[in-house]
C-alpha cells in the first residue's frame, strides 16, 4: 500500500526552492530597515527613515507617479488592442495567415536594448514625439505580446460554437462577445493585466532610451540614485515595489481568488 506522505527528498527540494526565492527578498527588506547610512545586511539597528527619505526626494515622488501613469495607460491600451487581436487569432485561426500571430511577439523576440534604440531613433529623434508619449508607446509595445499570448491561451479552450449558437438565436455579434466570450476569458484578461502592469512598472532597457529631461521612470531614477549614493533608499524603493506587487495579487485573491486565475 502506497503512502500518501510525500517523499522526504521532495520536501527537501521544495524547501530549497522556497529558500532560494525568499532569501534575496529577506536581504532587501533587511537592508531597507537598517539604521546605517550605507547598504548592509544584517541590519545594524532598525529604522524606517529610508522609507521616509523616498518621499522627501522630489525625483522619486515624480518618477513614482510617472511610472504608475505609464504602467496603467500602457496596460489599458495593450488590452484594447490585445483582446480583439487574440480573439481574431483564435476565432479565425484557419482563415488568417499563421505568420500574423508571430507579429505580436516580435517586441519580445528582439533584444530590449535594440528595441529601445529603434524607438529612440524612430519616435523621439525621427518624429520629435514628446518623451511621455514615446514612453507610453514603447511600454505598450513591450507589454502587448504578453497580453495577446495570455488571452490567446484562455481563448484556446473556449468553445466558439457557443458564440455561434447565440448569434444564430438573434444576439448581435458585439453583444455576444461582451456577454458570452469575454466573461469566459475574464481570468485571462485579469492575468494579462497583472503581467503587463508589472512588466511595464519594472522595465529598464526600453525606458533607458526614451526618458529625457524632466520625465523619467522609477527604475531609471533608481539607477541614477545608485550612481551617486549607496544608502538604503534604493532597498526601500524595492520593498515598496514588492509590496505593490503583493497588494495587486491580494486584491485579485480577495475579489476572484488565485485559483480562479489558474483555470
Tab-separated table of C-alpha atoms in Angstrom:
chain	number	residue	atom	x	y	z
A	1	UNK	CA	0.000	0.000	0.000
A	2	UNK	CA	1.412	3.314	-1.090
A	3	UNK	CA	1.747	6.098	1.457
A	4	UNK	CA	0.109	9.482	0.837
A	5	UNK	CA	3.015	11.274	2.512
A	6	UNK	CA	5.451	12.988	0.117
A	7	UNK	CA	8.967	11.643	-0.171
A	8	UNK	CA	11.458	13.378	2.181
A	9	UNK	CA	13.674	14.236	-0.802
A	10	UNK	CA	10.740	16.002	-2.469
A	11	UNK	CA	10.141	18.020	0.693
A	12	UNK	CA	13.831	18.949	0.802
A	13	UNK	CA	13.855	20.098	-2.822
A	14	UNK	CA	10.714	22.184	-2.272
A	15	UNK	CA	12.255	23.763	0.830
A	16	UNK	CA	15.437	24.619	-1.084
A	17	UNK	CA	13.413	26.222	-3.875
A	18	UNK	CA	11.454	28.350	-1.399
A	19	UNK	CA	14.708	29.268	0.338
A	20	UNK	CA	16.275	30.279	-2.978
A	21	UNK	CA	13.286	32.517	-3.732
A	22	UNK	CA	12.896	34.053	-0.284
A	23	UNK	CA	16.494	34.777	0.772
A	24	UNK	CA	17.004	37.686	-1.701
A	25	UNK	CA	13.741	39.245	-0.536
A	26	UNK	CA	14.747	38.921	3.111
A	27	UNK	CA	18.105	40.570	2.359
A	28	UNK	CA	16.454	43.505	0.564
A	29	UNK	CA	13.943	44.025	3.388
A	30	UNK	CA	16.701	43.801	5.982
A	31	UNK	CA	18.814	46.365	4.134
A	32	UNK	CA	15.816	48.690	3.797
A	33	UNK	CA	15.196	48.877	7.549
A	34	UNK	CA	18.861	49.230	8.519
A	35	UNK	CA	19.782	52.293	10.587
A	36	UNK	CA	23.124	52.698	8.828
A	37	UNK	CA	23.841	55.236	6.073
A	38	UNK	CA	25.034	52.518	3.692
A	39	UNK	CA	23.621	49.253	2.372
A	40	UNK	CA	24.387	46.405	4.720
A	41	UNK	CA	22.991	43.057	5.832
A	42	UNK	CA	22.215	42.017	8.502
A	43	UNK	CA	20.796	45.414	9.506
A	44	UNK	CA	22.673	47.392	12.128
A	45	UNK	CA	19.695	48.650	14.107
A	46	UNK	CA	16.174	49.162	12.819
A	47	UNK	CA	14.788	52.328	11.262
A	48	UNK	CA	12.082	53.378	8.792
A	49	UNK	CA	13.768	56.664	7.911
A	50	UNK	CA	14.834	55.417	4.491
A	51	UNK	CA	11.197	54.870	3.557
A	52	UNK	CA	10.532	58.473	4.575
A	53	UNK	CA	13.529	59.516	2.508
A	54	UNK	CA	11.843	58.182	-0.644
A	55	UNK	CA	9.072	60.764	-0.373
A	56	UNK	CA	11.442	63.532	0.691
A	57	UNK	CA	13.316	63.243	-2.611
A	58	UNK	CA	11.291	65.029	-5.286
A	59	UNK	CA	12.755	62.905	-8.092
A	60	UNK	CA	11.392	59.726	-6.513
A	61	UNK	CA	7.962	61.266	-5.930
A	62	UNK	CA	7.814	62.448	-9.522
A	63	UNK	CA	9.024	59.201	-11.089
A	64	UNK	CA	6.707	57.043	-8.968
A	65	UNK	CA	3.716	58.964	-10.339
A	66	UNK	CA	5.080	58.812	-13.892
A	67	UNK	CA	5.746	55.069	-13.690
A	68	UNK	CA	2.237	54.355	-12.390
A	69	UNK	CA	0.684	56.522	-15.102
A	70	UNK	CA	2.708	54.844	-17.845
A	71	UNK	CA	2.016	51.353	-16.481
A	72	UNK	CA	-1.751	51.862	-16.204
A	73	UNK	CA	-2.126	53.602	-19.575
A	74	UNK	CA	0.156	51.164	-21.426
A	75	UNK	CA	-1.657	48.176	-19.940
A	76	UNK	CA	-5.068	49.656	-20.773
A	77	UNK	CA	-4.090	50.376	-24.387
A	78	UNK	CA	-2.482	46.939	-24.721
A	79	UNK	CA	-5.730	45.343	-23.533
A	80	UNK	CA	-7.756	47.399	-26.019
A	81	UNK	CA	-5.531	46.115	-28.819
A	82	UNK	CA	-4.690	42.682	-27.459
A	83	UNK	CA	-8.177	41.402	-26.657
A	84	UNK	CA	-9.547	41.853	-30.217
A	85	UNK	CA	-6.257	40.582	-31.661
A	86	UNK	CA	-6.285	37.434	-29.526
A	87	UNK	CA	-9.957	36.887	-30.352
A	88	UNK	CA	-9.311	37.183	-34.097
A	89	UNK	CA	-6.272	34.905	-33.968
A	90	UNK	CA	-8.294	32.172	-32.253
A	91	UNK	CA	-11.696	32.722	-33.838
A	92	UNK	CA	-10.365	32.856	-37.403
A	93	UNK	CA	-7.213	30.784	-36.992
A	94	UNK	CA	-7.904	28.902	-40.248
A	95	UNK	CA	-8.581	31.973	-42.394
A	96	UNK	CA	-5.756	34.159	-41.051
A	97	UNK	CA	-2.134	33.561	-42.095
A	98	UNK	CA	-0.022	31.778	-39.494
A	99	UNK	CA	2.693	34.458	-39.521
A	100	UNK	CA	0.210	37.014	-38.161
A	101	UNK	CA	0.460	35.528	-34.661
A	102	UNK	CA	4.240	35.875	-34.764
A	103	UNK	CA	3.864	39.580	-35.493
A	104	UNK	CA	2.528	40.223	-31.990
A	105	UNK	CA	5.502	38.585	-30.265
A	106	UNK	CA	8.220	40.425	-32.198
A	107	UNK	CA	8.790	43.047	-29.438
A	108	UNK	CA	9.909	40.325	-27.023
A	109	UNK	CA	11.933	38.423	-29.633
A	110	UNK	CA	14.076	41.473	-30.363
A	111	UNK	CA	16.582	42.338	-27.576
A	112	UNK	CA	15.153	45.174	-25.480
A	113	UNK	CA	18.266	47.312	-25.919
A	114	UNK	CA	17.933	47.092	-29.706
A	115	UNK	CA	14.193	47.682	-29.458
A	116	UNK	CA	14.678	50.700	-27.206
A	117	UNK	CA	17.296	52.211	-29.526
A	118	UNK	CA	14.991	51.674	-32.518
A	119	UNK	CA	12.181	53.500	-30.720
A	120	UNK	CA	14.570	56.314	-29.818
A	121	UNK	CA	15.547	56.767	-33.467
A	122	UNK	CA	12.047	56.426	-34.898
A	123	UNK	CA	9.949	58.180	-32.249
A	124	UNK	CA	11.978	60.643	-30.187
A	125	UNK	CA	14.505	61.648	-32.856
A	126	UNK	CA	12.645	60.786	-36.041
A	127	UNK	CA	9.256	62.338	-35.293
A	128	UNK	CA	10.112	64.566	-32.338
A	129	UNK	CA	7.426	62.913	-30.210
A	130	UNK	CA	7.124	64.102	-26.590
A	131	UNK	CA	9.006	61.977	-24.057
A	132	UNK	CA	5.862	60.877	-22.221
A	133	UNK	CA	4.237	59.777	-25.488
A	134	UNK	CA	7.375	57.911	-26.549
A	135	UNK	CA	7.474	56.106	-23.196
A	136	UNK	CA	3.798	55.231	-23.483
A	137	UNK	CA	4.212	53.826	-26.993
A	138	UNK	CA	7.321	51.892	-26.001
A	139	UNK	CA	5.740	50.352	-22.909
A	140	UNK	CA	2.567	49.495	-24.814
A	141	UNK	CA	4.591	47.633	-27.420
A	142	UNK	CA	6.618	45.643	-24.881
A	143	UNK	CA	3.558	44.518	-22.877
A	144	UNK	CA	1.303	43.833	-25.879
A	145	UNK	CA	2.842	40.380	-26.613
A	146	UNK	CA	2.141	39.245	-23.038
A	147	UNK	CA	-1.472	40.396	-23.301
A	148	UNK	CA	-2.029	38.637	-26.621
A	149	UNK	CA	-0.383	35.391	-25.537
A	150	UNK	CA	-2.123	35.138	-22.149
A	151	UNK	CA	-5.590	35.907	-23.529
A	152	UNK	CA	-4.980	33.602	-26.508
A	153	UNK	CA	-4.234	30.801	-24.042
A	154	UNK	CA	-7.641	31.392	-22.421
A	155	UNK	CA	-9.427	31.538	-25.776
A	156	UNK	CA	-7.741	28.331	-26.941
A	157	UNK	CA	-10.007	26.316	-24.640
A	158	UNK	CA	-13.155	28.329	-25.422
A	159	UNK	CA	-15.843	26.598	-27.488
A	160	UNK	CA	-16.764	29.103	-30.198
A	161	UNK	CA	-19.842	27.056	-31.100
A	162	UNK	CA	-21.486	28.659	-28.046
A	163	UNK	CA	-20.952	32.078	-29.614
A	164	UNK	CA	-22.298	30.854	-32.952
A	165	UNK	CA	-25.380	29.432	-31.230
A	166	UNK	CA	-26.088	32.772	-29.544
A	167	UNK	CA	-25.723	34.653	-32.830
A	168	UNK	CA	-27.988	32.172	-34.604
A	169	UNK	CA	-30.636	32.836	-31.945
A	170	UNK	CA	-30.635	36.564	-32.737
A	171	UNK	CA	-27.960	38.027	-30.485
A	172	UNK	CA	-25.842	40.755	-32.079
A	173	UNK	CA	-22.175	39.768	-32.595
A	174	UNK	CA	-20.854	42.629	-30.458
A	175	UNK	CA	-23.316	41.870	-27.661
A	176	UNK	CA	-22.436	38.184	-27.872
A	177	UNK	CA	-18.749	38.985	-27.493
A	178	UNK	CA	-19.278	41.071	-24.346
A	179	UNK	CA	-21.875	38.800	-22.734
A	180	UNK	CA	-20.562	35.349	-23.646
A	181	UNK	CA	-16.973	35.372	-24.888
A	182	UNK	CA	-15.418	37.996	-22.623
A	183	UNK	CA	-16.853	36.638	-19.317
A	184	UNK	CA	-15.440	33.205	-20.166
A	185	UNK	CA	-11.918	34.582	-20.602
A	186	UNK	CA	-12.107	37.036	-17.690
A	187	UNK	CA	-9.389	35.135	-15.842
A	188	UNK	CA	-7.048	35.529	-18.807
A	189	UNK	CA	-7.784	39.249	-19.057
A	190	UNK	CA	-7.021	39.801	-15.370
A	191	UNK	CA	-3.851	37.712	-15.560
A	192	UNK	CA	-2.785	39.680	-18.654
A	193	UNK	CA	-3.424	42.954	-16.836
A	194	UNK	CA	-1.294	41.920	-13.844
A	195	UNK	CA	1.564	40.624	-16.003
A	196	UNK	CA	1.546	43.664	-18.302
A	197	UNK	CA	1.330	46.157	-15.436
A	198	UNK	CA	4.229	44.617	-13.509
A	199	UNK	CA	6.322	44.300	-16.695
A	200	UNK	CA	5.785	47.961	-17.546
A	201	UNK	CA	6.413	49.133	-13.993
A	202	UNK	CA	9.765	47.338	-13.801
A	203	UNK	CA	11.048	47.974	-17.323
A	204	UNK	CA	14.574	49.373	-17.578
A	205	UNK	CA	16.017	48.672	-21.029
A	206	UNK	CA	13.403	50.442	-23.151
A	207	UNK	CA	12.813	53.257	-20.642
A	208	UNK	CA	16.549	53.961	-20.521
A	209	UNK	CA	16.471	55.115	-24.162
A	210	UNK	CA	13.163	57.001	-24.020
A	211	UNK	CA	13.470	59.050	-20.839
A	212	UNK	CA	14.613	62.653	-21.036
A	213	UNK	CA	14.850	65.960	-19.166
A	214	UNK	CA	12.073	66.276	-16.602
A	215	UNK	CA	10.455	62.894	-17.354
A	216	UNK	CA	11.800	59.575	-16.107
A	217	UNK	CA	10.544	56.310	-14.671
A	218	UNK	CA	11.184	54.868	-11.239
A	219	UNK	CA	13.651	52.123	-12.323
A	220	UNK	CA	15.743	54.710	-14.192
A	221	UNK	CA	15.689	57.004	-11.163
A	222	UNK	CA	16.875	54.112	-9.011
A	223	UNK	CA	19.850	53.630	-11.330
A	224	UNK	CA	20.630	57.357	-11.210
A	225	UNK	CA	20.433	57.326	-7.385
A	226	UNK	CA	22.795	54.348	-7.118
A	227	UNK	CA	25.379	56.199	-9.206
A	228	UNK	CA	25.575	58.961	-6.588
A	229	UNK	CA	24.586	57.352	-3.289
A	230	UNK	CA	24.949	53.985	-1.586
A	231	UNK	CA	22.312	54.410	1.100
A	232	UNK	CA	19.383	52.025	1.816
A	233	UNK	CA	16.911	54.264	-0.051
A	234	UNK	CA	17.153	52.021	-3.112
A	235	UNK	CA	16.368	48.961	-0.990
A	236	UNK	CA	13.369	50.807	0.464
A	237	UNK	CA	12.064	51.572	-3.030
A	238	UNK	CA	12.476	47.909	-3.943
A	239	UNK	CA	10.466	46.901	-0.877
A	240	UNK	CA	7.689	49.307	-1.874
A	241	UNK	CA	7.604	47.775	-5.356
A	242	UNK	CA	7.370	44.317	-3.797
A	243	UNK	CA	4.515	45.450	-1.556
A	244	UNK	CA	2.754	46.932	-4.588
A	245	UNK	CA	3.002	43.592	-6.398
A	246	UNK	CA	1.729	41.740	-3.339
A	247	UNK	CA	-1.129	44.232	-2.999
A	248	UNK	CA	-2.202	43.651	-6.597
A	249	UNK	CA	-2.153	39.885	-6.066
A	250	UNK	CA	-4.040	40.269	-2.764
A	251	UNK	CA	-6.768	42.293	-4.482
A	252	UNK	CA	-7.119	39.566	-7.108
A	253	UNK	CA	-7.234	36.886	-4.426
A	254	UNK	CA	-9.828	38.884	-2.489
A	255	UNK	CA	-12.093	39.513	-5.466
A	256	UNK	CA	-11.696	36.416	-7.626
A	257	UNK	CA	-9.289	34.049	-5.934
A	258	UNK	CA	-5.962	32.915	-7.363
A	259	UNK	CA	-7.470	29.516	-8.069
A	260	UNK	CA	-9.881	31.267	-10.426
A	261	UNK	CA	-6.947	32.674	-12.406
A	262	UNK	CA	-5.408	29.238	-12.655
A	263	UNK	CA	-8.376	27.863	-14.597
